[in-house]
Coordinates of C-alpha atoms and ligand atoms in Angstrom, one line a residue:
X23 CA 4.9 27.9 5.2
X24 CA 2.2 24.9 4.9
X25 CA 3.1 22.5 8.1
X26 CA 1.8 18.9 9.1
X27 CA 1.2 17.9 12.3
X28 CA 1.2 14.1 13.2
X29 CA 0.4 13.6 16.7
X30 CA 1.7 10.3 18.0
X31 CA -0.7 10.3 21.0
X32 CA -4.3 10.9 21.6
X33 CA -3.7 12.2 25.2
X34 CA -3.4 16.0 25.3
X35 CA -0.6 15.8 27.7
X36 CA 3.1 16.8 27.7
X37 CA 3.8 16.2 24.0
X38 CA 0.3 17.9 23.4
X39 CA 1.7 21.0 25.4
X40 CA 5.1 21.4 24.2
X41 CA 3.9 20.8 20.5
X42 CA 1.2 23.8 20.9
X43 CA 4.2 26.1 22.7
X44 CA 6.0 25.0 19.2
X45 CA 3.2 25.9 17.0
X46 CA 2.4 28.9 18.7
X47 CA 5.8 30.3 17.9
X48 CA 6.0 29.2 14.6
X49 CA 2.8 31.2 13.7
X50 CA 4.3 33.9 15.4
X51 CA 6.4 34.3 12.8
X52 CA 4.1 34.9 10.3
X53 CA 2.7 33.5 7.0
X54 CA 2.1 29.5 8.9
X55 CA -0.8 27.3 7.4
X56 CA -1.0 24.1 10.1
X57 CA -2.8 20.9 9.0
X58 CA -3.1 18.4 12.6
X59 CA -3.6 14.5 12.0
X60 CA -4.8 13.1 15.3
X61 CA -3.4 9.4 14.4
X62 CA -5.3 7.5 16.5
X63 CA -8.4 8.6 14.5
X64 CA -6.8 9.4 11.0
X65 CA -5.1 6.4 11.2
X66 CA -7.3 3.8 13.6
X67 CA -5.9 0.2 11.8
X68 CA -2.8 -1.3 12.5
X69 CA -0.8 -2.3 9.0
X70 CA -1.0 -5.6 8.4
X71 CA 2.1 -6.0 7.1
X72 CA 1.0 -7.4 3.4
X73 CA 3.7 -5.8 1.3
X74 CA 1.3 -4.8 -1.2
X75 CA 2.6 -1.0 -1.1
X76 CA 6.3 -2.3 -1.4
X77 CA 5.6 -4.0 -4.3
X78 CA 2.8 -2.0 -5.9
X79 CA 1.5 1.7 -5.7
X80 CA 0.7 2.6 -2.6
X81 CA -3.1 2.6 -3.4
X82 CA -3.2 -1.0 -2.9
X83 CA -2.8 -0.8 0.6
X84 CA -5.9 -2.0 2.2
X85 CA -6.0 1.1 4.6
X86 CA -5.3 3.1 1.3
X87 CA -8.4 5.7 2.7
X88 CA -6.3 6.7 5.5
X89 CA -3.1 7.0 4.3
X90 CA -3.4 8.8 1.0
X91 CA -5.4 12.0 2.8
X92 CA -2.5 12.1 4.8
X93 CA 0.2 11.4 2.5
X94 CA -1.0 13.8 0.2
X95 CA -0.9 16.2 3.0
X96 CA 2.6 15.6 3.6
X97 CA 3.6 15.6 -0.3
X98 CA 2.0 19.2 -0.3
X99 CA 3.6 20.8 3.3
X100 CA 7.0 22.3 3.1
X101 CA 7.3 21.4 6.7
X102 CA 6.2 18.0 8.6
X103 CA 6.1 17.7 12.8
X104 CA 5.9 14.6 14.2
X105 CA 5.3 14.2 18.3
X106 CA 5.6 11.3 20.6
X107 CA 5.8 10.9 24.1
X108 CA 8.4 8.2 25.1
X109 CA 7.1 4.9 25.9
X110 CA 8.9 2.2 27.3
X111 CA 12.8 1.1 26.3
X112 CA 13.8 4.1 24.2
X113 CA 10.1 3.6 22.2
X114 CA 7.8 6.1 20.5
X115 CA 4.8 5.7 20.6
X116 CA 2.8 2.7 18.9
X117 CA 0.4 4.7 17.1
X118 CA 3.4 6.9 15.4
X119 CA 5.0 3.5 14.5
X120 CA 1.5 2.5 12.8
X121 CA 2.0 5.8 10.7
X122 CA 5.7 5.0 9.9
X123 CA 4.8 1.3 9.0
X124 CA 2.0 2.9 6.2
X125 CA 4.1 4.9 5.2
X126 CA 7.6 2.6 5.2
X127 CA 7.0 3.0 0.5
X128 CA 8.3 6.1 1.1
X129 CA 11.6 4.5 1.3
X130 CA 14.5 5.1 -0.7
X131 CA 14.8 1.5 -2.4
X132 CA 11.0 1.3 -2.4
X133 CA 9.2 4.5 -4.0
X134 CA 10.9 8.1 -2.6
X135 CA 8.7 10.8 -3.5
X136 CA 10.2 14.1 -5.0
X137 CA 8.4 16.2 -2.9
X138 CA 9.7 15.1 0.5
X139 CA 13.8 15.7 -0.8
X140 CA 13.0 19.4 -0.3
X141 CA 11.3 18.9 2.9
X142 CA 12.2 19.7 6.6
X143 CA 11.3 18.1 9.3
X144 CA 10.9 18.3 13.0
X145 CA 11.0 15.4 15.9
X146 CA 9.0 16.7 19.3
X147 CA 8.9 13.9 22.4
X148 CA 8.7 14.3 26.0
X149 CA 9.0 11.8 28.3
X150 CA 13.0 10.8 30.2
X151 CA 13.9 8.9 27.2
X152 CA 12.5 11.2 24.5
X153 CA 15.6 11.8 22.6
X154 CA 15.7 7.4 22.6
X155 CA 11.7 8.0 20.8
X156 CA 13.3 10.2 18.7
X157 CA 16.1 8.7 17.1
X158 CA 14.1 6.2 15.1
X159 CA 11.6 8.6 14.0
X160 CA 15.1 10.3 12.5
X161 CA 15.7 7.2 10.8
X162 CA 12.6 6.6 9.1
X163 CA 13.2 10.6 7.4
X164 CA 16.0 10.1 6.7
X165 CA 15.4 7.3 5.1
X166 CA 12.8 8.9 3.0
X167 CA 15.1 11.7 2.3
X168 CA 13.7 14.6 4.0
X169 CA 15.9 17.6 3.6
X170 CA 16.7 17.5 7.6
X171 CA 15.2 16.6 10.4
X172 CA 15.4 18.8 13.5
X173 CA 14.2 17.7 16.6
X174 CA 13.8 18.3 20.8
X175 CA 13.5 15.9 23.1
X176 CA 11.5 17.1 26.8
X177 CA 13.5 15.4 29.4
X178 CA 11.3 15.1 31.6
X179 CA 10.3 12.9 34.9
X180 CA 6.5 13.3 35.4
X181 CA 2.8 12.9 33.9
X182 CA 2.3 16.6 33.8
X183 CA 3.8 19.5 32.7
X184 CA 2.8 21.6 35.5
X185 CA 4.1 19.3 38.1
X186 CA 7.4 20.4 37.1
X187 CA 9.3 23.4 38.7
X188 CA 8.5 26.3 37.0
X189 CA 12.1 27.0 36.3
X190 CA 11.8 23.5 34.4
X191 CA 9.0 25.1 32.6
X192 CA 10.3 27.9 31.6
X193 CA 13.8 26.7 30.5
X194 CA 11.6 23.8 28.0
X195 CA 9.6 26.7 27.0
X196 CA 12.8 28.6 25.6
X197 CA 13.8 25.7 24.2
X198 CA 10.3 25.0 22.3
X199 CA 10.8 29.2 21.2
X200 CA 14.3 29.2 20.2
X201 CA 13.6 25.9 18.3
X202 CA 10.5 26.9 16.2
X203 CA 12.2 30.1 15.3
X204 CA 15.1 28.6 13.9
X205 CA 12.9 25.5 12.2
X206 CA 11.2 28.4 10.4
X207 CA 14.1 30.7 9.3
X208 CA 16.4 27.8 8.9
X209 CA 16.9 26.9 4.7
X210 CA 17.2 24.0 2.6
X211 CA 20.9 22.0 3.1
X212 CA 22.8 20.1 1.5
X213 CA 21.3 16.6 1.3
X214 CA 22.7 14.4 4.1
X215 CA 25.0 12.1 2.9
X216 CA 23.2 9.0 4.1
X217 CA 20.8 10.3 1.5
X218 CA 23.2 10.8 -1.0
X219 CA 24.7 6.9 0.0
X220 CA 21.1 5.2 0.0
X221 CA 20.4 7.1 -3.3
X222 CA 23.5 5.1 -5.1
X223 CA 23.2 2.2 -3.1
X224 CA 19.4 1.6 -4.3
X225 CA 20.0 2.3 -7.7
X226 CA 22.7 -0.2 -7.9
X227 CA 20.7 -2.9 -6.1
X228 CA 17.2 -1.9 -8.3
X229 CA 19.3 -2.4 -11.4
X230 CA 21.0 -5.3 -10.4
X231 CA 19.1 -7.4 -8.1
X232 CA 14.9 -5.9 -8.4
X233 CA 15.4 -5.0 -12.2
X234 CA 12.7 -4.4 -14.6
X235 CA 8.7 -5.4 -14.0
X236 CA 9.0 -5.3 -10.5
X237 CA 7.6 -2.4 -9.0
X238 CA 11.0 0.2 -7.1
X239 CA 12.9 -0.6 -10.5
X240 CA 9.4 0.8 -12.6
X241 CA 8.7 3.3 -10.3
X242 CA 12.5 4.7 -10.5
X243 CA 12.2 4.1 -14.3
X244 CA 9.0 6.3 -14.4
X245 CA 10.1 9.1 -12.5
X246 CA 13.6 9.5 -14.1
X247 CA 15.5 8.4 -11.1
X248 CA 17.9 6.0 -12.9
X249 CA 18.8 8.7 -14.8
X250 CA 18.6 12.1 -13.0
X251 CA 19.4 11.9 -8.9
X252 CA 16.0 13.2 -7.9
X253 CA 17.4 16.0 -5.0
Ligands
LIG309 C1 2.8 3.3 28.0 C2 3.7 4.3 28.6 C3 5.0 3.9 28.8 C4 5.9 4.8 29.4 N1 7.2 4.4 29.6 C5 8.0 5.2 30.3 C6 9.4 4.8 30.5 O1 9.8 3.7 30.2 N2 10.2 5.6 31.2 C7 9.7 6.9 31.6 O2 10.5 7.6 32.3 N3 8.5 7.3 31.4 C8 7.6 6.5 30.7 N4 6.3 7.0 30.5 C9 5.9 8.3 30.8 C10 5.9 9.3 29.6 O3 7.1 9.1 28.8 C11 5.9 10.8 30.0 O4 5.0 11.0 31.1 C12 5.5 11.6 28.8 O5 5.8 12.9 29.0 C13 4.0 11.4 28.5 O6 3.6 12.2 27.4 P1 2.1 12.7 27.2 O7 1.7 13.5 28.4 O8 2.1 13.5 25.9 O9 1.3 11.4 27.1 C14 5.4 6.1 29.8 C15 4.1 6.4 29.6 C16 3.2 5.5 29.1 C17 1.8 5.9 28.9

C-alpha cells in the first residue's frame, strides 16, 4: 500500500508522535511504501488566492513547483494521512490550510481527479479540540471525493505527550493501533452520498451555468465526466 504523509506542523510534537505510533503499525502490517511531505518546507508560500487553477490547469498556479511533486504524489498513493495539531477555535493548523487552498482544483465543480474516488483517507490531530481541526479537513476530501476519510482526534490537554498519565498514553496508543490496523484492512465503500449529490449537482450547474470554453465544463468534457460518473 503506497501512503502519503502530509504533516501539518513542523514541530515534532504530539501530532509528530501519534502519527509515527500510526505509521509504525501500519508497516507492521506488511507490504507499506510511506512518502512524508513536511509542508512547511514542501510547501513554504502562502496561495495567493489568484484563481488561476480554478479556472485553468493547475499548472498555472504560480507555486505550480510545489504543488505538482506533491499532487502527483497523492494521485499515485492508494492511501493519504493528513496530521494537525489543533490551533485555536476548532482550527487546524495554517500550514495544512495552505496545502488545502493549493489544492481547493481538486474540487468536485472545479477539476476532481479519477484517481482520488478510489482513495482512502485518514485525519490524525491532537490537541483538546482536535476532532474541531478535523472536521474541515473531512470536508475538503470529501469534497474531492476520496473514497472515505477515517480519522482520530488526541484529546488531549498538554504540550507533551509524556506529560500525560501513562494510562493516557497507553489508552491513545491503542487507539493509534486499532486504527491503523483497520485503515489498512478496511476496503473500498460505497461512495458517500455527498459525493454522489455534488457529482449531479456540478454536472447540472457546469452544463447550465459554466458551459462550454470555460475550464470545469472542458475539463469534465475531456475526461468523460458528463457522460460516464467517474466513481
Ligand atoms: C498556535 C497554537 C494554538 C493553540 N490553540 C489551542 C487551543 O485553542 N486550545 C487548546 O486546548 N490547545 C491549543 N493549543 C495546544 C495544541 O493544540 C496541543 O498542544 C497540540 O497537541 C500540539 O500539537 P503538536 O505537539 O503536534 O504541535 C495550541 C497550540 C498552538 C501552537
Amino acid at each position: 500500500m503506497k501512503v502519503v504523509v502530509l504533516h501539518g506542523s513542523p514541530r515534532k510534537g504530539n501530532t509528530y508522535l501519534a502519527t509515527s505510533l500510526f505509521l509504525d503499525e501500519l508497516r507492521k502490517c506488511g507490504g507499506v511504501d510511506v512518502v512524508e511531505f513536511f509542508l512547511q518546507r514542501a510547501m513554504p508560500e502562502f496561495c495567493t488566492g489568484c484563481q488561476l487553477c480554478l479556472g485553468n490547469p493547475n499548472e498555472k498556479c504560480p507555486h505550480a513547483r510545489y504543488v505538482t511533486p506533491i499532487l502527483d504524489a497523492i494521485l499515485k498513493a492508494d492511501a493519504l494521512i493528513f496530521t494537525t495539531p489543533h490551533f485555536g477555535a476548532c482550527s487546524m493548523s495554517g500550514i495544512m490550510k495552505n496545502l488545502l487552498d493549493h489544492l481547493d482544483f481538486l474540487t468536485m465543480n472545479v477539476s476532481p481527479r479519477k484517481e482520488i474516488f478510489r482513495k482512502k483517507a485518514f485525519v490524525i490531530s491532537t490537541g483538546a479540540g482536535s476532532t474541531a481541526a478535523i472536521k474541515p479537513i473531512k470536508s475538503y476530501l470529501k469534497n474531492w471525493g476520496i473514497n472515505r476519510v477515517y480519522t482520530c482526534g488526541i484529546r488531549m490537554f498538554t504540550n507533551k505527550w509524556s506529560a500525560m498519565p501513562v494510562a493516557k498514553q497507553r489508552k491513545f496508543e491503542r487507539m493509534l493501533c486499532k486504527a491503523a490496523q483497520h485503515f489498512y484492512a478496511v476496503p473500498k465503500r460505497h461512495p458517500y452520498l455527498s459525493t454522489v449529490f455534488m457529482y449531479y449537482m456540478s454536472k447540472f450547474i457546469l452544463k447550465k451555468f459554466v458551459g462550454v470554453g470555460n475550464y470545469p465544463y472542458e475539463y469534465w468534457n475531456k475526461n468523460g465526466y458528463f457522460t460516464k460518473c467517474p466513481f
